[in-house]
Structure formats: C-alpha cells, structure tokens
Coordinates of C-alpha atoms in Angstrom, one line a residue:
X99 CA 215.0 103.3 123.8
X100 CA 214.5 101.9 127.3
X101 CA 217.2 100.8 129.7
X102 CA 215.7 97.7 131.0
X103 CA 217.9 97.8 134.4
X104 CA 216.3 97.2 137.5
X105 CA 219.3 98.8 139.3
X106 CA 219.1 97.8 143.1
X107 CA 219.3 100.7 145.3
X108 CA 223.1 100.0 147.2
X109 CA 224.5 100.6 143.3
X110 CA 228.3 100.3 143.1
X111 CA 229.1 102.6 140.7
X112 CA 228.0 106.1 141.1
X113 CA 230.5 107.8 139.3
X114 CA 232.2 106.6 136.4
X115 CA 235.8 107.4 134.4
X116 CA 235.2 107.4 130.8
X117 CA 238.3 106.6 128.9
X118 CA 237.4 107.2 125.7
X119 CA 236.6 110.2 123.3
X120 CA 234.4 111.3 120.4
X121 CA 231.2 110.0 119.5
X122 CA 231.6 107.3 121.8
X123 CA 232.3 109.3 124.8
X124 CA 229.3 111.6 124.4
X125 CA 226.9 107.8 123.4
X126 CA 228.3 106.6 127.0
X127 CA 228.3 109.8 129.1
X128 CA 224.3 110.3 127.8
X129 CA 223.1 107.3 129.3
X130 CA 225.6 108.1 132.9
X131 CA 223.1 111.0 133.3
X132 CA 220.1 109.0 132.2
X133 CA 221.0 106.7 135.2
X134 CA 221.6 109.6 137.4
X135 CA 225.9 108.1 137.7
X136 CA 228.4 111.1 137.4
X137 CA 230.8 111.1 134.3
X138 CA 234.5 111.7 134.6
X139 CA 235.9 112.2 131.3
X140 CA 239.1 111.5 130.3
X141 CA 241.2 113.8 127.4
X142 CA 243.7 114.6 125.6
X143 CA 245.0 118.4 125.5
X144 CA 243.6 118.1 121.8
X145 CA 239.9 117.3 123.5
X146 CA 239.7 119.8 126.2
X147 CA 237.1 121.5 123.7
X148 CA 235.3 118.8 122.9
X149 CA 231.4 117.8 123.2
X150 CA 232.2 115.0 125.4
X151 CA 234.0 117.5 127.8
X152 CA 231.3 120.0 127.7
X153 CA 228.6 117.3 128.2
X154 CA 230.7 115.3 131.6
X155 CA 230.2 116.3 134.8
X156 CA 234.0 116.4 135.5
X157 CA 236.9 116.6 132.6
X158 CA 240.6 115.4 133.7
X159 CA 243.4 115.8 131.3
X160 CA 245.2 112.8 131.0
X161 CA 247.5 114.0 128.8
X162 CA 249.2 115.3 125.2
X163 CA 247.2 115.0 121.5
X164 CA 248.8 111.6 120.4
X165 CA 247.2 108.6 121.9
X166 CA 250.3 106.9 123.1
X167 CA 250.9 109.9 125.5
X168 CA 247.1 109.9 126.8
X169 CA 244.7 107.1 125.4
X170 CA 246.6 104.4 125.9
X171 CA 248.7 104.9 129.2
X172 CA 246.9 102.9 131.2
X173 CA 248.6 103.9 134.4
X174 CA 247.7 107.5 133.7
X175 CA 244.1 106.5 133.6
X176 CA 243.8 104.1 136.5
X177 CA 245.2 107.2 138.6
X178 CA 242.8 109.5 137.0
X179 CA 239.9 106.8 138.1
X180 CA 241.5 107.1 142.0
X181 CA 241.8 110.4 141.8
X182 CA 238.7 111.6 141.1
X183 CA 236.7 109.1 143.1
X184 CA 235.3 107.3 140.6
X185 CA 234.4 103.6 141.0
X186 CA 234.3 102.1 137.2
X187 CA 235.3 103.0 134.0
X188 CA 234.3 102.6 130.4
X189 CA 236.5 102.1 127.8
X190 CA 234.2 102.3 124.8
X191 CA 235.7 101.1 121.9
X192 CA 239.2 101.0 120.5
X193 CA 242.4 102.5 122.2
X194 CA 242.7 100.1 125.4
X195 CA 238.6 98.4 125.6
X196 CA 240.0 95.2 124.3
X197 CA 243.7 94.9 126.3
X198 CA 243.6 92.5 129.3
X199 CA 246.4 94.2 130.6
X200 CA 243.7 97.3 131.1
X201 CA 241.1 95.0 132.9
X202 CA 243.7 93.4 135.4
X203 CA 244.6 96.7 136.3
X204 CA 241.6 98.0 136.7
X205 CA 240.9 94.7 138.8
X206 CA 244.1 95.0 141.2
X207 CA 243.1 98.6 141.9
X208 CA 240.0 98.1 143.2
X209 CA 238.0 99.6 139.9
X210 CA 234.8 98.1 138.0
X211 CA 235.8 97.5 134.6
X212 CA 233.1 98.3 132.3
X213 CA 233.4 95.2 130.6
X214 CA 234.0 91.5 130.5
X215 CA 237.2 89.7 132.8
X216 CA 240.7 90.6 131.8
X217 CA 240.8 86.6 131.2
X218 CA 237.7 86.7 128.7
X219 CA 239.3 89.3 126.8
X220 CA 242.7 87.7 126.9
X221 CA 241.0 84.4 125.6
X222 CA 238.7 85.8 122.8
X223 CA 241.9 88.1 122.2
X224 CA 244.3 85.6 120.8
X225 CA 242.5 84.6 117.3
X226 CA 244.2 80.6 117.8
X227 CA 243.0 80.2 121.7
X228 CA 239.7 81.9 120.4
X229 CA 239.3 79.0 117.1
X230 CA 240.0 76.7 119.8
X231 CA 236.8 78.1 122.2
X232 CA 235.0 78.0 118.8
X233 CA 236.0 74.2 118.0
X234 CA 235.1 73.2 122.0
X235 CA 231.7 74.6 121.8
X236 CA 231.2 73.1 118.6
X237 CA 230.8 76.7 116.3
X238 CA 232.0 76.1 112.5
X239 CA 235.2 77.5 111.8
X240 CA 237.4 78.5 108.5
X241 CA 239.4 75.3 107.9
X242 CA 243.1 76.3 108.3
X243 CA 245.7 76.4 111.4
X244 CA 248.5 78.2 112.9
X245 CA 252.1 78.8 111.2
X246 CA 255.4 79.5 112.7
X247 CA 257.5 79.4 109.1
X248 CA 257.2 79.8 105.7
X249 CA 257.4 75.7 105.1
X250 CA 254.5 75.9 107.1
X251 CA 252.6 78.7 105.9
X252 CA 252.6 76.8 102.3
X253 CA 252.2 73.4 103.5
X254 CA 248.7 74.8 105.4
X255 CA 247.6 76.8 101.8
X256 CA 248.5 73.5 100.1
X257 CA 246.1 71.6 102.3
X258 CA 243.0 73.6 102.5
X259 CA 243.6 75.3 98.8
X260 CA 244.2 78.9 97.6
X261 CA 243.4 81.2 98.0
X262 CA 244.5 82.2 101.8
X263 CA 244.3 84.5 104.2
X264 CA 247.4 85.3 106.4
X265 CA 245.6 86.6 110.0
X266 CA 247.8 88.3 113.1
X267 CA 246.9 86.0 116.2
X268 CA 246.7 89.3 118.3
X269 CA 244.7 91.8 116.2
X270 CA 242.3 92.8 113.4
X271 CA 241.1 95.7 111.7
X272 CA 243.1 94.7 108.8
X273 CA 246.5 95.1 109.8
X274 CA 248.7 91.7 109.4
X275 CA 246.3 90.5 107.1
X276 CA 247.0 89.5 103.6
X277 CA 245.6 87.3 101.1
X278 CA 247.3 84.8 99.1
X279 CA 246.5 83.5 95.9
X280 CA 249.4 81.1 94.8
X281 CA 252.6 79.5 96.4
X282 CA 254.6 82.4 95.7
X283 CA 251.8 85.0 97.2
X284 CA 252.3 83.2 100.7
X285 CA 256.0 83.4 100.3
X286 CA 256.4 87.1 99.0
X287 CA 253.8 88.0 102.1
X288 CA 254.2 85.9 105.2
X289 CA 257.2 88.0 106.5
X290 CA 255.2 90.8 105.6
X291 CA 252.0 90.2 107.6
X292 CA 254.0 89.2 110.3
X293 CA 256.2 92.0 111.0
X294 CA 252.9 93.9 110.3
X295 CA 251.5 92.2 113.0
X296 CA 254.5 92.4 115.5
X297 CA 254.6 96.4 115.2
X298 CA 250.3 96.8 114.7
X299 CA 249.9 94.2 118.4
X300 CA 253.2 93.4 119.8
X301 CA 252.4 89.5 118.7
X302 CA 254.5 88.6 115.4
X303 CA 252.2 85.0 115.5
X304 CA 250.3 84.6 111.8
X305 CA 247.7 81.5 111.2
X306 CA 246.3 80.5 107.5
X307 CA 243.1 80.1 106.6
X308 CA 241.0 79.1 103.7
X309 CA 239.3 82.2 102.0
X310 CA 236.3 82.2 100.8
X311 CA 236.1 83.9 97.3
X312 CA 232.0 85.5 98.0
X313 CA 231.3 85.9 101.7
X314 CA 228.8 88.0 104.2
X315 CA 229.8 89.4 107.5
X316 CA 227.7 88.6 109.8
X317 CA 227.8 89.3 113.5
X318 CA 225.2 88.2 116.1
X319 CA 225.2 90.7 119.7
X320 CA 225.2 88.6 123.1
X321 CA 224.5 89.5 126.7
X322 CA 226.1 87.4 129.1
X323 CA 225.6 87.9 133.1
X324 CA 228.4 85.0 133.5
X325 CA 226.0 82.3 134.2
X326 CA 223.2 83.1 131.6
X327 CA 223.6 84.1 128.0
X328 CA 221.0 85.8 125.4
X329 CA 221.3 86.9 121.8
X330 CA 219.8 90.6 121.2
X331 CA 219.5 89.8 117.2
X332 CA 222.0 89.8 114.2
X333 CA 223.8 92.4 112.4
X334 CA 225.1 92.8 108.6
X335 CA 228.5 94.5 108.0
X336 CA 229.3 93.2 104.7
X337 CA 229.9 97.0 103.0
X338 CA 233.4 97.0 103.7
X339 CA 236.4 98.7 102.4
X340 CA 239.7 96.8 103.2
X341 CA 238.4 94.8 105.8
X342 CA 236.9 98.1 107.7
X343 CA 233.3 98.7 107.9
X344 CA 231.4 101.3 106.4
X345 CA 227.5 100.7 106.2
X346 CA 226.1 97.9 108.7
X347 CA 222.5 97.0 109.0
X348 CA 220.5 94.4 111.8
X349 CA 218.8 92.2 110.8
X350 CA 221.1 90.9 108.1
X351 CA 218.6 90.9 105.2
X352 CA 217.8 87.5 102.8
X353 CA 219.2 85.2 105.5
X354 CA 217.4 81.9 105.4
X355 CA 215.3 81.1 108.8
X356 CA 217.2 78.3 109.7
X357 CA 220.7 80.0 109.1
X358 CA 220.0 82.6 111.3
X359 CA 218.4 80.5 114.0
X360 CA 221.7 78.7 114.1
X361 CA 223.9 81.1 113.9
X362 CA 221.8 82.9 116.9
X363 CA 222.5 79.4 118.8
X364 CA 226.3 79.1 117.8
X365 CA 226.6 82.6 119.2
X366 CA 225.1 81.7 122.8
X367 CA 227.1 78.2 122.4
X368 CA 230.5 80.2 122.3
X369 CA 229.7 82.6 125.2
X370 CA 228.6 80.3 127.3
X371 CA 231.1 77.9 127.3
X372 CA 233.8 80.6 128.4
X373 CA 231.0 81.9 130.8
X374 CA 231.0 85.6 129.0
X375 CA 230.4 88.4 131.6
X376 CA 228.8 91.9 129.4
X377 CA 228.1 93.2 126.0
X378 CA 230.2 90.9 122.9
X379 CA 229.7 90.3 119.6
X380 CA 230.4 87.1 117.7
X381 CA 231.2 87.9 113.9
X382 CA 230.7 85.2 111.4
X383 CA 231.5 84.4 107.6
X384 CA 228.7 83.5 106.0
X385 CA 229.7 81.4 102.8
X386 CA 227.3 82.7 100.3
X387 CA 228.1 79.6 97.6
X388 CA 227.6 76.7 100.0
X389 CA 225.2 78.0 102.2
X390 CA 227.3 77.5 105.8
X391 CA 229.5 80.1 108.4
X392 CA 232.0 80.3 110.3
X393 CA 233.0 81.3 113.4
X394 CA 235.4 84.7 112.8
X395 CA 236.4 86.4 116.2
X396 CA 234.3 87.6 119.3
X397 CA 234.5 91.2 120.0
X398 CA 234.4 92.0 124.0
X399 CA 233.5 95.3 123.9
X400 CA 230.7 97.6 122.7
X401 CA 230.8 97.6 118.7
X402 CA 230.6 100.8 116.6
X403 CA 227.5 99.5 115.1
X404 CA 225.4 98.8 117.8
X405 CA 223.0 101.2 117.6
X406 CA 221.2 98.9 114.7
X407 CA 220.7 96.9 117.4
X408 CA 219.4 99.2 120.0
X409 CA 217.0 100.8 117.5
X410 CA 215.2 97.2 116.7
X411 CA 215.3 96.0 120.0
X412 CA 213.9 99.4 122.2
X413 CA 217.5 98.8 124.6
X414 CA 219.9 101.3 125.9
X415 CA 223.0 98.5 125.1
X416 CA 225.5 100.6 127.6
X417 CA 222.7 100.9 130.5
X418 CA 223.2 97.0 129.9
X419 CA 226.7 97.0 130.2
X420 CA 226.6 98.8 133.5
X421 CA 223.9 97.0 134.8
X422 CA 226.4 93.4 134.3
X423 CA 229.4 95.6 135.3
X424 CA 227.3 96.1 139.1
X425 CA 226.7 92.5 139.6
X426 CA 223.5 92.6 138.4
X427 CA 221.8 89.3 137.1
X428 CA 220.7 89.9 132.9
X429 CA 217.5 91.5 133.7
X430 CA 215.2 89.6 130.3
X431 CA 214.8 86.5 129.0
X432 CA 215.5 85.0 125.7
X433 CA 212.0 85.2 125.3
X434 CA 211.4 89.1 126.1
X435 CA 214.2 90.2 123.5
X436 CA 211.5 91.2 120.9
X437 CA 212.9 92.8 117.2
X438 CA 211.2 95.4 115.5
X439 CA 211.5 97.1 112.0
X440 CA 214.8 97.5 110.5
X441 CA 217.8 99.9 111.2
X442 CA 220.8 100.9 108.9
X443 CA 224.1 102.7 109.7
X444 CA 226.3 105.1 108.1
X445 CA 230.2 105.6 109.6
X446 CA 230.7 109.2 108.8
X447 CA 234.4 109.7 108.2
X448 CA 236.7 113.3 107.9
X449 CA 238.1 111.7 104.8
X450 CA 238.8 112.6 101.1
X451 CA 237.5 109.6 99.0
X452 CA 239.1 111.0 95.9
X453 CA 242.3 110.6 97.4
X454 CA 242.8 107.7 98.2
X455 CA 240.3 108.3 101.4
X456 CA 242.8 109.9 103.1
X457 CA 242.3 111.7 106.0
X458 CA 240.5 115.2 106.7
X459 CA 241.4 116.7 109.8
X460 CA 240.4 120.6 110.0
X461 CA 237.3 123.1 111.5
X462 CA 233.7 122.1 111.4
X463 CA 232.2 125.6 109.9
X464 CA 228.8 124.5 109.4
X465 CA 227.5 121.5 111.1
X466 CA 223.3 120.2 110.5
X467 CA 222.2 117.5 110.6
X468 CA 218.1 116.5 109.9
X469 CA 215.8 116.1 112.7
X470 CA 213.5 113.6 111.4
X471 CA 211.5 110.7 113.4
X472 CA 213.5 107.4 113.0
X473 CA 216.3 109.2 112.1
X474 CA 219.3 108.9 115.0
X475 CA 222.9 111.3 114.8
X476 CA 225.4 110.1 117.1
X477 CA 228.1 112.3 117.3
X478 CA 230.5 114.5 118.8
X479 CA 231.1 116.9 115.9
X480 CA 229.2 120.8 116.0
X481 CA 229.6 123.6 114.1
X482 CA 232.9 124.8 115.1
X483 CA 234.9 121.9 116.0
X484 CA 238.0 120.9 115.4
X485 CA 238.7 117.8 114.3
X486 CA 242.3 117.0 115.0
X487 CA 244.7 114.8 113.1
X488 CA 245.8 112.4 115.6
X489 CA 242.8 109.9 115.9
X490 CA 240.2 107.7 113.8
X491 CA 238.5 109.7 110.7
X492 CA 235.3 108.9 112.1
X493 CA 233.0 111.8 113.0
X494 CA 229.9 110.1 113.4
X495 CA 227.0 107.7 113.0
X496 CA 224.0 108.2 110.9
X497 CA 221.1 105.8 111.6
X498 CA 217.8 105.5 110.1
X499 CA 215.1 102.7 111.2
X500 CA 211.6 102.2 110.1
X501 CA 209.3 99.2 109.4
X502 CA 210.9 98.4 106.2
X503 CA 214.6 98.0 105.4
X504 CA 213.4 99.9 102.0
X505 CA 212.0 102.7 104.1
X506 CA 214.9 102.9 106.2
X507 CA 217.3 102.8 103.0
X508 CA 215.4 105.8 101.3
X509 CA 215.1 107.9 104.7
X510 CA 218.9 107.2 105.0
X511 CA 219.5 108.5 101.2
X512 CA 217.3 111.2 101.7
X513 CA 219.1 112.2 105.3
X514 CA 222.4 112.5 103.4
X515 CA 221.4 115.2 101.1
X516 CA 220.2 116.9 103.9
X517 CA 223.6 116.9 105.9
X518 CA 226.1 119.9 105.7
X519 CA 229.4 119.4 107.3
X520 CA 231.5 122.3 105.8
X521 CA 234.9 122.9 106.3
X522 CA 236.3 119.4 105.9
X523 CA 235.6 116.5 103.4
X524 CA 234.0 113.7 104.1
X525 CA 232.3 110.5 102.7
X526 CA 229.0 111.7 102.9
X527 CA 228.7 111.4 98.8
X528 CA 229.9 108.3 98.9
X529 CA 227.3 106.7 101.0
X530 CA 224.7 108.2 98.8
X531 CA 226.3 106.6 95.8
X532 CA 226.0 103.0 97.9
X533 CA 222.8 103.3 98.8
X534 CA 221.5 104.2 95.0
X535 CA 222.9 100.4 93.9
X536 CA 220.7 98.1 92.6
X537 CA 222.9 95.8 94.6
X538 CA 222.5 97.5 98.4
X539 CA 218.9 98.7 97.5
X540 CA 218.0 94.6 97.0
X541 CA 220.1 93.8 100.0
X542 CA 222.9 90.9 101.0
X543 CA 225.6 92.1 99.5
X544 CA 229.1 90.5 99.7
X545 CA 232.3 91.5 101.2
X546 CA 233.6 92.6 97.8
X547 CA 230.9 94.5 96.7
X548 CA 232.4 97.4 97.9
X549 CA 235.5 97.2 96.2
X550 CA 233.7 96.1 93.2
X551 CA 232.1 99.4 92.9
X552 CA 235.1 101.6 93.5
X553 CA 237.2 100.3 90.4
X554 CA 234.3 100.2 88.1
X555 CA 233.4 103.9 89.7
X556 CA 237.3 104.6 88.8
X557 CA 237.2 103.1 85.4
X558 CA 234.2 104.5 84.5
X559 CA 235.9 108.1 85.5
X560 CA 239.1 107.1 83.6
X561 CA 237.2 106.3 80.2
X562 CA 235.2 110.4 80.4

C-alpha cells in the first residue's frame, strides 16, 4: 500500500492529536509514523493501556471511561490539541468525526481538521438538506419527503405506497429508524422514531420514504481537493444486521457495467457540486427488482470499511486525508486510480450472538491471528487486553484480498478457523457460517439476507 503524497517540504502539520481510540487509532497513528508526523493520542482513563497508547509518540488523558466525559467533550480535546503543540487532528470515525460543531472549533482555534469543512459536514449531515444536494446535482433519490406530524407522516406513505421507512434528519446507524408497513404502523411508530431521534442526535425531525422490499448497499469512496473530485472504486455492504454492517466487500460483485459506471459518476456529481474537501463516501440503494439506485447519505469521514478499498487500489486512504487536510492539490487523476483483485471485510465484534449479540466486554487471554500473504488484521486488541464495556463491540477488522473474490472468500473462511481470541466471545463463528452460504459464496446478496439467515438458523435450532 503506497501513500501517493507528494508532501511539499514547508508541511503544516507535523504533529497531530488523534481523537479517537481502538483499531482506528492505531490504523491512523501507523501511517503518522510512516510520514515521519508525531502522534498525540487522546484517551480515556479506560485506554491508558491500550495499543494505540503504546504505539503514539505522546498519550494525554482527556479524561473518565464513558465517552461523554472524554470522547466527546470537544473543548477538552481542542485544549489537549493546544497544549501539546500539535497542529491537526484526526477524528477517525464515530464519537465527534461527523459534528460540525467539532470542525468550527477546530477552525476558530487555529487547528487543521482532519477532514472536510464544518459547513460540508453540516450539509451532508442533515439527511433533508443532503436529498436536496442529491436532487440539485441530479443523483436518484428514494421518492418520499419530510414530515412534521402524524397527518403528514400518512399522507407521505399514502403517496409513495407502503411500505415506509421513518429516517431521523440528523443521524443513522439505525437509531430513529423504523419501517412501516400499513396506516396503523406509521401511527403506532412516528412518535417513536422521533423521540428516538431527539435523544440518539438532539434533532426530533423524521422524513418518509418509500422502502424498497429487496435492495443492495452500495457505496462508492470519493476524493475531493475542493476543486477536483475522483472516485477510488465501489464498495458492497449489503450483509447487514439491523441496519449495521457486518461483512463489506469492493467491488460490489454482479453489478452490471453501466450501473456501476453511473453510479461512479453520480458519486463525483454530488461532491462536486458542494465542492467536497477529503475522504467521503456516497452510499446508495441499489433496487435489485427494477434495476435503478438511489442516492442514501454521504458519509464525511473515513468509513470502517475502507480498507477494501485501499487493498484494490495500492493507497494509504489516511496519508490521503492528510495530504487534502495540508492544502495539498489531489495528487492522481481519474485516470491513474487503477483496481486490482478483490478484497473482503470481517467487523470482529466482543459480542455473544446467542444472546441476542449482546455485548462481551472482558480480558483478551489468548490473542493470534494468521500471518498469511493477502491477509490484513487491523486491530487494537493483544493477548491481554482489556476490552472495556463502555464503547463499540468492535475489536477488529479481518481482510483478505486476492485475484478472485472466490479466493479471497475461502482465504477469509480459512483465516477464521485459524483465529483464537479467548477470554471473551465473539462473532468469529458467525462469519464462518456467512461465508459457507450458497448465497454469499455466489455473491450480491440483499439487505435482508442477513436476517433471513438468522431466523431460519433459529428455527432450524428450535425444531432439534
């Protein structure tokens, strides 16, 4: 993986916060020392022992376990940026990498956010203002409209036809979102998604939209300098369960030519026409039964599964970010962006899937993981760590890329026999189960399939 940067020698940043922890922190603070820039980690008291804090040139303490005493104070971590000199920071993904309120300060305190403008992120942010970007720049979107009441909620599911989805304005990951299959659904859940979405983002706001009954997920990574724009391939993260990915592959495999050409150019459309400055993702809906997509919500940040990307394209995706972030033009052309083989992705998570997936928190006794050519860990988990209860379940990322998506599904399968993470339970068993379907091992799965295989697993349990 090469960093493509051309860094001109009067570099801003030579020393950088990073406001994040886990596997992301150690994925960013890796490439700080590839590019010879200093790494000030931020942490919690429950990640003083951590391997990003082992791995960063500098640790600072920013404050108690929970993540609304530490993570996400964002005074706490502007001062830590000042006070240790540094000149940027990264906030990875998660906690505060997507609040505007986060860039502006950084902004009015003289720091290098690590990503695009606090407006950009406040504009792809709001899911309504964002529809409307899509409809300017002429990208498909999911017929349907925003609500302030009830009357209006089933007057907008009357007119594009059940069943519905009921989206928070100001969030995802699931939360505020419900789907609606009749008139009484929509009533018996509209207060619901919205308080949902008031406590989950602060934003009580819900729109409606049509679903559609057998989609893909399909997102396409951009590059934007804020004058030039370039797509670095597509992504599949269709294995989902309740609307959180699990398995994500690039390329998205049985996608017709011309689908993917123009859902590459609908990408670039929408990030140019805001002017996008950094690393973003466009996620789509791909409507498996007519054959079209939609425009679903830009991401402005670096995305869990981006290392499927960086494995197909030979780039170092955060040396990229930096290089925008220092005022650096985009350093390829569309036409230098060259894909190779194929790469899929497995979220490890501390997480008991036979209850309920609930989570795992405890020591690491034994931690190994193969060593294999293709094969890519990223991680922050060793044998004796502690994984604490206060944060996401994920522990890691396993990747596997070769020439075939077949080869890359089998070295994946094989991979997770090999892994022993003792002292915890994870989904590790799981993933081998997925990967074994006829249905992933042909490839193009739909949102549902997921949940398709965990009753029938369930019912076939039941009837022993």
């Amino acid at each position: 993986m090469t960093s493509n940067l051309n860094l001109h020698q009067s570099t801003k940043i030579a020393r950088v916060l990073v406001a994040n922890r886990g596997e992301i922190a150690v994925r960013v603070i890796r490439t700080l020392k590839k590019l010879g820039i200093e790494s000030v980690l931020a942490v919690s008291t429950a990640d003083k022992n951590s391997m990003g804090a082992k791995l960063a040139d500098r640790v600072v303490c920013i404050g108690p376990a929970r993540a609304s005493d530490s993570y996400l104070r964002i005074g706490t971590l502007i001062e830590a940026a000042r006070g240790t000199g540094a000149q940027a920071i990264h906030p990875g993904y998660g906690f505060l990498s997507e609040r505007s309120e986060f860039a502006r300060a950084c902004e009015e305190n003289g720091l290098i956010f690590i990503g695009p403008t606090s407006e950009q992120i406040e504009r792809v942010g709001n899911k309504l203002e964002a529809r409307r970007i899509a409809e300017e720049a002429q990208v498909p979107i999911v017929p349907g409209g925003p609500v302030e009441t009830l009357e209006a909620a089933l007057q907008m599911a009357e007119k594009i036809g059940y069943p519905v989805l009921i989206k928070a304005v100001g969030g995802g990951g699931g939360r505020g979102l419900k789907r609606a299959n009749s008139s009484s659904e929509v009533t018996a859940l509209f207060d619901l998604a919205s308080s949902e979405a008031l406590a989950a983002f602060g934003d009580g706001r819900v729109y409606v939209e049509c679903f559609v009954t057998q989609g893909r997920h399909i997102e396409v990574q951009v590059l934007g300098d804020g004058e030039d724009v370039i797509h670095l391939g597509d992504r599949d993260c269709s294995v989902q369960r309740r609307y959180q990915k699990v398995i994500e592959e690039a390329p998205a495999p049985h996608l017709p030519d011309s689908m993917r050409r123009d859902l590459h150019e609908a990408a670039i459309r929408f990030s140019k026409h805001i002017g996008y400055r950094s690393l973003g993702t466009i996620e789509f809906l791909v409507d498996v039964q007519r054959q079209s997509f939609y425009f679903l919500e830009m991401n402005a940040r670096i995305q869990v599964e981006h290392p499927v990307t960086e494995m197909i394209t030979g780039l170092d995706l955060v040396a990229q970010q930096i290089a925008i972030a220092n005022g650096n033009k985009l350093s390829m052309k569309q036409s230098e962006v060259k894909l190779h083989g194929h790469s899929i992705e497995c979220r490890l998570n501390a997480e008991d899937t036979e209850n309920d997936f609930s989570p795992s928190p405890g020591r690491i006794t034994r931690a190994h993981f193969p060593a294999w050519a293709g094969l890519r860990i990223d991680t922050h988990i060793e044998t004796g760590a502690l994984i604490p209860p206060y944060y996401d379940s994920m522990i890691g990322k396993l990747i596997a890329t070769a020439n075939t998506r077949e080869e890359a599904r089998a070295m994946l399968e094989s991979a997770l026999s090999e892994i022993q993470l003792d002292g915890i339970k994870t989904n590790i068993t799981l993933h081998r189960e997925i990967l074994a379907t006829a249905e992933f091992t042909h490839g193009g799965v739909d949102t549902g399939f997921l949940g398709r295989y965990l009753v029938d697993r369930a019912t076939a349990r039941a009837s022993k």
